[in-house]
């Protein structure tokens, strides 16, 4: 759905979280979290200047950008340009006023899966450690080894995969069921809890990002060498996979939480950490124990034995993919 000039101003709200993408669609694209602080209809939208060491990335006049934000359950976005600020020390940025805004309606309290550590604080009792396993604007699912009864009041702290932090959000346990040697608690945030805005933004933008390919299998590829990566991508795409390629461990772990791939492919030659150790960490990570993992390249018998014990498939070359994914 597109909003034209007459309807545009109504979608903005002061204090709304947003993301500004510089050079969208290009190899040097970057994204920065920000907040809408105001606007001058027909002229510009005013944003907080993101806290980033890369100040030069947000100082260029007429730089091409994309602004994405959430408005009343809709994921909204529009192309814009970064406008020159007379005061470079200003805590604000200005982007050009949109000609139209594209909006995607998201069902209220749509849930997405995540896997992040969570701290659970109870009144006058010992704090608990758990894991946030799903999230919506109105609440979340928390796994913990200790059972808490319905109507228990808690405060929850965890970090979202997009970098946002939920700090001691007030919530109430609404349901409890035994699962995976522990308990899954359905928690509902207080209606006035500030965490709701950050969670709503994360959920709606995540759904928007994945909606177009939700029926397509995704493969995550960790490979820094371009030639090998191109060969692997072509082979996996021919098997019907949408390939997400990353070149470093941080991006790989982030993508595992955000993209929920059907399988992971790791180049045998890794600079940051041996491929065997990467697989060992993944197998010890809650929720990834059964993820299909393939390590590609090399002829190391010792590595092959170690990977076999981790239930990881060791592939000598990408030519073997036809047999594996037949």
Short mmCIF file of C-alpha atoms in Angstrom, two decimals, residues 4-261:
data_model
loop_
_atom_site.label_atom_id
_atom_site.label_comp_id
_atom_site.label_asym_id
_atom_site.label_seq_id
_atom_site.Cartn_x
_atom_site.Cartn_y
_atom_site.Cartn_z
CA UNK A 4 0.45 9.81 -1.29
CA UNK A 5 1.18 13.41 -0.29
CA UNK A 6 -2.11 14.13 1.48
CA UNK A 7 -1.83 11.15 3.85
CA UNK A 8 1.90 11.20 4.58
CA UNK A 9 2.10 13.44 7.64
CA UNK A 10 -0.32 11.24 9.61
CA UNK A 11 2.08 8.27 9.74
CA UNK A 12 4.81 10.10 11.64
CA UNK A 13 4.97 10.23 15.43
CA UNK A 14 7.59 11.92 17.58
CA UNK A 15 9.64 9.31 19.43
CA UNK A 16 9.06 6.49 16.95
CA UNK A 17 12.09 4.18 16.44
CA UNK A 18 13.45 4.09 12.90
CA UNK A 19 16.35 2.82 10.80
CA UNK A 20 18.15 4.87 8.17
CA UNK A 21 19.98 2.96 5.41
CA UNK A 22 22.74 4.76 3.53
CA UNK A 23 23.41 3.74 -0.09
CA UNK A 24 20.54 1.20 -0.02
CA UNK A 25 21.04 -1.82 -2.26
CA UNK A 26 24.74 -1.10 -2.79
CA UNK A 27 27.70 -3.12 -1.53
CA UNK A 28 28.61 -0.33 0.95
CA UNK A 29 25.08 -0.11 2.39
CA UNK A 30 24.95 0.63 6.13
CA UNK A 31 22.05 0.83 8.58
CA UNK A 32 21.79 3.04 11.64
CA UNK A 33 19.19 2.99 14.41
CA UNK A 34 17.59 6.37 15.08
CA UNK A 35 14.40 8.05 16.35
CA UNK A 36 11.93 10.40 14.65
CA UNK A 37 12.11 13.78 16.44
CA UNK A 38 9.89 15.93 14.24
CA UNK A 39 9.20 17.11 10.71
CA UNK A 40 8.38 20.09 8.54
CA UNK A 41 5.65 18.88 6.17
CA UNK A 42 6.76 19.13 2.58
CA UNK A 43 10.39 19.89 3.52
CA UNK A 44 12.13 17.37 5.79
CA UNK A 45 11.93 14.73 8.53
CA UNK A 46 14.07 15.34 11.62
CA UNK A 47 15.93 12.37 13.14
CA UNK A 48 18.33 11.77 16.02
CA UNK A 49 21.91 11.60 14.79
CA UNK A 50 22.89 7.91 15.29
CA UNK A 51 25.63 7.20 17.80
CA UNK A 52 28.33 5.91 15.46
CA UNK A 53 32.09 6.30 15.15
CA UNK A 54 31.64 6.47 11.38
CA UNK A 55 30.47 10.10 11.43
CA UNK A 56 31.52 10.67 7.82
CA UNK A 57 28.93 8.14 6.65
CA UNK A 58 26.16 10.50 7.70
CA UNK A 59 27.59 13.87 6.75
CA UNK A 60 27.36 13.87 2.98
CA UNK A 61 24.90 16.29 1.40
CA UNK A 62 22.35 14.68 -0.93
CA UNK A 63 23.45 11.18 0.06
CA UNK A 64 20.92 8.57 -1.05
CA UNK A 65 19.12 6.94 1.90
CA UNK A 66 16.15 4.79 2.84
CA UNK A 67 14.16 5.46 6.02
CA UNK A 68 12.15 2.64 7.60
CA UNK A 69 9.88 2.95 10.64
CA UNK A 70 6.73 1.55 12.21
CA UNK A 71 3.38 3.33 12.37
CA UNK A 72 0.30 1.78 14.02
CA UNK A 73 1.21 -1.78 13.12
CA UNK A 74 2.45 -0.93 9.64
CA UNK A 75 6.04 -1.25 8.46
CA UNK A 76 6.70 1.94 6.46
CA UNK A 77 9.56 3.09 4.30
CA UNK A 78 10.54 5.67 1.71
CA UNK A 79 13.63 6.69 -0.30
CA UNK A 80 15.12 10.03 0.63
CA UNK A 81 18.30 12.09 0.59
CA UNK A 82 20.37 13.34 3.51
CA UNK A 83 20.08 17.12 3.72
CA UNK A 84 23.01 19.33 4.66
CA UNK A 85 22.89 20.63 8.23
CA UNK A 86 24.21 24.12 8.87
CA UNK A 87 25.52 22.95 12.25
CA UNK A 88 27.63 19.78 11.92
CA UNK A 89 27.67 19.45 15.72
CA UNK A 90 23.87 19.22 15.84
CA UNK A 91 22.44 16.07 17.49
CA UNK A 92 19.92 15.80 14.64
CA UNK A 93 19.80 14.77 10.98
CA UNK A 94 17.39 15.93 8.33
CA UNK A 95 16.21 13.81 5.40
CA UNK A 96 14.10 14.96 2.49
CA UNK A 97 10.30 14.85 2.73
CA UNK A 98 8.82 11.78 0.99
CA UNK A 99 6.78 12.01 -2.19
CA UNK A 100 5.05 8.80 -1.15
CA UNK A 101 5.47 6.13 1.54
CA UNK A 102 5.17 2.39 1.05
CA UNK A 103 3.44 0.63 3.96
CA UNK A 104 2.98 -3.06 4.75
CA UNK A 105 0.23 -4.00 7.19
CA UNK A 106 1.38 -6.36 9.92
CA UNK A 107 -1.08 -8.24 12.12
CA UNK A 108 -1.04 -6.86 15.66
CA UNK A 109 1.11 -8.89 18.01
CA UNK A 110 2.65 -10.91 15.20
CA UNK A 111 5.31 -13.16 16.75
CA UNK A 112 8.80 -13.90 15.52
CA UNK A 113 11.28 -16.46 16.79
CA UNK A 114 14.49 -15.32 18.46
CA UNK A 115 17.05 -17.02 20.73
CA UNK A 116 18.72 -14.61 23.15
CA UNK A 117 19.73 -14.88 26.83
CA UNK A 118 17.30 -13.31 29.29
CA UNK A 119 17.62 -12.20 32.91
CA UNK A 120 14.48 -12.71 35.00
CA UNK A 121 14.06 -10.65 38.17
CA UNK A 122 11.42 -11.53 40.77
CA UNK A 123 10.45 -9.56 43.86
CA UNK A 124 12.46 -10.63 46.94
CA UNK A 125 13.75 -13.78 45.23
CA UNK A 126 16.92 -14.88 43.48
CA UNK A 127 17.31 -13.74 39.87
CA UNK A 128 16.95 -16.40 37.17
CA UNK A 129 18.68 -16.95 33.84
CA UNK A 130 16.59 -17.98 30.86
CA UNK A 131 16.19 -17.51 27.13
CA UNK A 132 13.78 -15.39 25.12
CA UNK A 133 12.48 -17.72 22.37
CA UNK A 134 9.75 -15.64 20.71
CA UNK A 135 8.64 -12.04 20.73
CA UNK A 136 5.68 -9.81 19.94
CA UNK A 137 4.83 -6.19 20.67
CA UNK A 138 2.71 -7.31 23.61
CA UNK A 139 4.89 -9.96 25.19
CA UNK A 140 7.37 -12.77 24.78
CA UNK A 141 8.05 -16.44 25.40
CA UNK A 142 10.74 -17.18 27.98
CA UNK A 143 12.36 -20.58 28.56
CA UNK A 144 13.86 -21.27 31.99
CA UNK A 145 14.76 -24.28 34.10
CA UNK A 146 12.69 -22.97 37.05
CA UNK A 147 8.90 -23.02 36.95
CA UNK A 148 7.11 -19.76 37.73
CA UNK A 149 3.39 -19.84 38.36
CA UNK A 150 0.80 -17.90 36.34
CA UNK A 151 0.30 -14.26 37.41
CA UNK A 152 3.89 -14.00 38.69
CA UNK A 153 5.20 -10.46 38.22
CA UNK A 154 8.68 -10.31 36.69
CA UNK A 155 11.15 -7.87 35.17
CA UNK A 156 12.88 -9.05 31.98
CA UNK A 157 16.18 -7.90 30.49
CA UNK A 158 17.56 -9.04 27.12
CA UNK A 159 19.09 -7.67 23.93
CA UNK A 160 17.36 -7.90 20.56
CA UNK A 161 19.28 -9.06 17.46
CA UNK A 162 19.00 -5.53 15.98
CA UNK A 163 20.99 -4.08 18.90
CA UNK A 164 18.06 -2.72 20.94
CA UNK A 165 18.12 -3.44 24.66
CA UNK A 166 15.14 -4.39 26.80
CA UNK A 167 16.01 -3.45 30.38
CA UNK A 168 13.89 -4.68 33.30
CA UNK A 169 10.66 -4.60 31.33
CA UNK A 170 7.66 -5.22 33.57
CA UNK A 171 5.69 -8.31 32.60
CA UNK A 172 3.27 -10.90 33.98
CA UNK A 173 3.49 -14.65 33.47
CA UNK A 174 0.25 -15.70 31.75
CA UNK A 175 0.94 -19.34 30.86
CA UNK A 176 3.44 -22.06 31.74
CA UNK A 177 4.16 -25.44 30.13
CA UNK A 178 6.92 -28.01 30.47
CA UNK A 179 9.29 -28.24 27.47
CA UNK A 180 12.92 -29.30 26.78
CA UNK A 181 13.82 -30.11 30.40
CA UNK A 182 12.50 -26.74 31.52
CA UNK A 183 9.46 -24.50 31.26
CA UNK A 184 8.15 -22.15 28.58
CA UNK A 185 6.44 -19.11 30.05
CA UNK A 186 4.18 -16.84 28.05
CA UNK A 187 4.76 -13.34 29.43
CA UNK A 188 2.70 -10.22 28.74
CA UNK A 189 4.25 -6.76 29.01
CA UNK A 190 2.52 -4.05 31.05
CA UNK A 191 0.46 -1.86 28.72
CA UNK A 192 2.53 1.22 29.54
CA UNK A 193 5.89 -0.57 29.30
CA UNK A 194 8.36 1.33 27.09
CA UNK A 195 9.79 -1.98 25.85
CA UNK A 196 6.66 -2.48 23.74
CA UNK A 197 7.79 0.12 21.19
CA UNK A 198 11.22 -1.47 20.68
CA UNK A 199 9.70 -4.96 20.43
CA UNK A 200 6.99 -3.78 18.02
CA UNK A 201 9.62 -2.19 15.78
CA UNK A 202 11.80 -5.30 15.77
CA UNK A 203 8.87 -7.65 15.06
CA UNK A 204 7.29 -5.61 12.27
CA UNK A 205 10.55 -4.92 10.45
CA UNK A 206 11.59 -8.57 10.77
CA UNK A 207 8.28 -9.77 9.33
CA UNK A 208 8.51 -7.18 6.55
CA UNK A 209 12.02 -8.34 5.70
CA UNK A 210 11.15 -12.03 5.53
CA UNK A 211 7.61 -11.90 4.17
CA UNK A 212 8.67 -11.88 0.53
CA UNK A 213 10.66 -15.10 0.85
CA UNK A 214 8.88 -16.95 3.65
CA UNK A 215 8.16 -19.94 1.40
CA UNK A 216 11.72 -20.16 0.11
CA UNK A 217 14.43 -22.22 1.78
CA UNK A 218 17.31 -20.17 3.13
CA UNK A 219 20.94 -21.30 3.32
CA UNK A 220 23.54 -19.39 5.32
CA UNK A 221 27.06 -19.40 3.85
CA UNK A 222 30.10 -18.41 5.93
CA UNK A 223 32.89 -17.87 3.37
CA UNK A 224 35.29 -14.92 3.06
CA UNK A 225 36.95 -15.90 -0.26
CA UNK A 226 34.93 -14.47 -3.16
CA UNK A 227 35.68 -17.16 -5.72
CA UNK A 228 34.66 -20.03 -3.46
CA UNK A 229 31.62 -18.08 -2.29
CA UNK A 230 30.38 -17.45 -5.84
CA UNK A 231 30.67 -21.16 -6.67
CA UNK A 232 28.84 -22.16 -3.49
CA UNK A 233 26.06 -19.58 -4.01
CA UNK A 234 25.46 -20.71 -7.58
CA UNK A 235 25.28 -24.36 -6.57
CA UNK A 236 22.90 -23.74 -3.65
CA UNK A 237 20.69 -21.43 -5.70
CA UNK A 238 20.37 -24.13 -8.34
CA UNK A 239 18.92 -26.33 -5.58
CA UNK A 240 16.23 -23.77 -4.76
CA UNK A 241 17.91 -22.03 -1.82
CA UNK A 242 18.00 -18.32 -1.17
CA UNK A 243 21.61 -17.84 -0.06
CA UNK A 244 22.63 -15.42 2.67
CA UNK A 245 26.40 -14.97 2.48
CA UNK A 246 28.43 -13.63 5.42
CA UNK A 247 32.19 -13.21 5.74
CA UNK A 248 32.77 -13.07 9.50
CA UNK A 249 31.63 -14.88 12.64
CA UNK A 250 29.74 -11.93 14.12
CA UNK A 251 27.56 -11.64 11.02
CA UNK A 252 27.11 -15.42 10.93
CA UNK A 253 25.83 -15.63 14.50
CA UNK A 254 23.58 -12.60 13.91
CA UNK A 255 22.13 -14.12 10.72
CA UNK A 256 21.47 -17.46 12.44
CA UNK A 257 19.19 -15.62 14.88
CA UNK A 258 17.57 -13.31 12.35
CA UNK A 259 17.17 -15.43 9.21
CA UNK A 260 16.51 -18.92 10.67
CA UNK A 261 18.24 -20.71 7.75
#
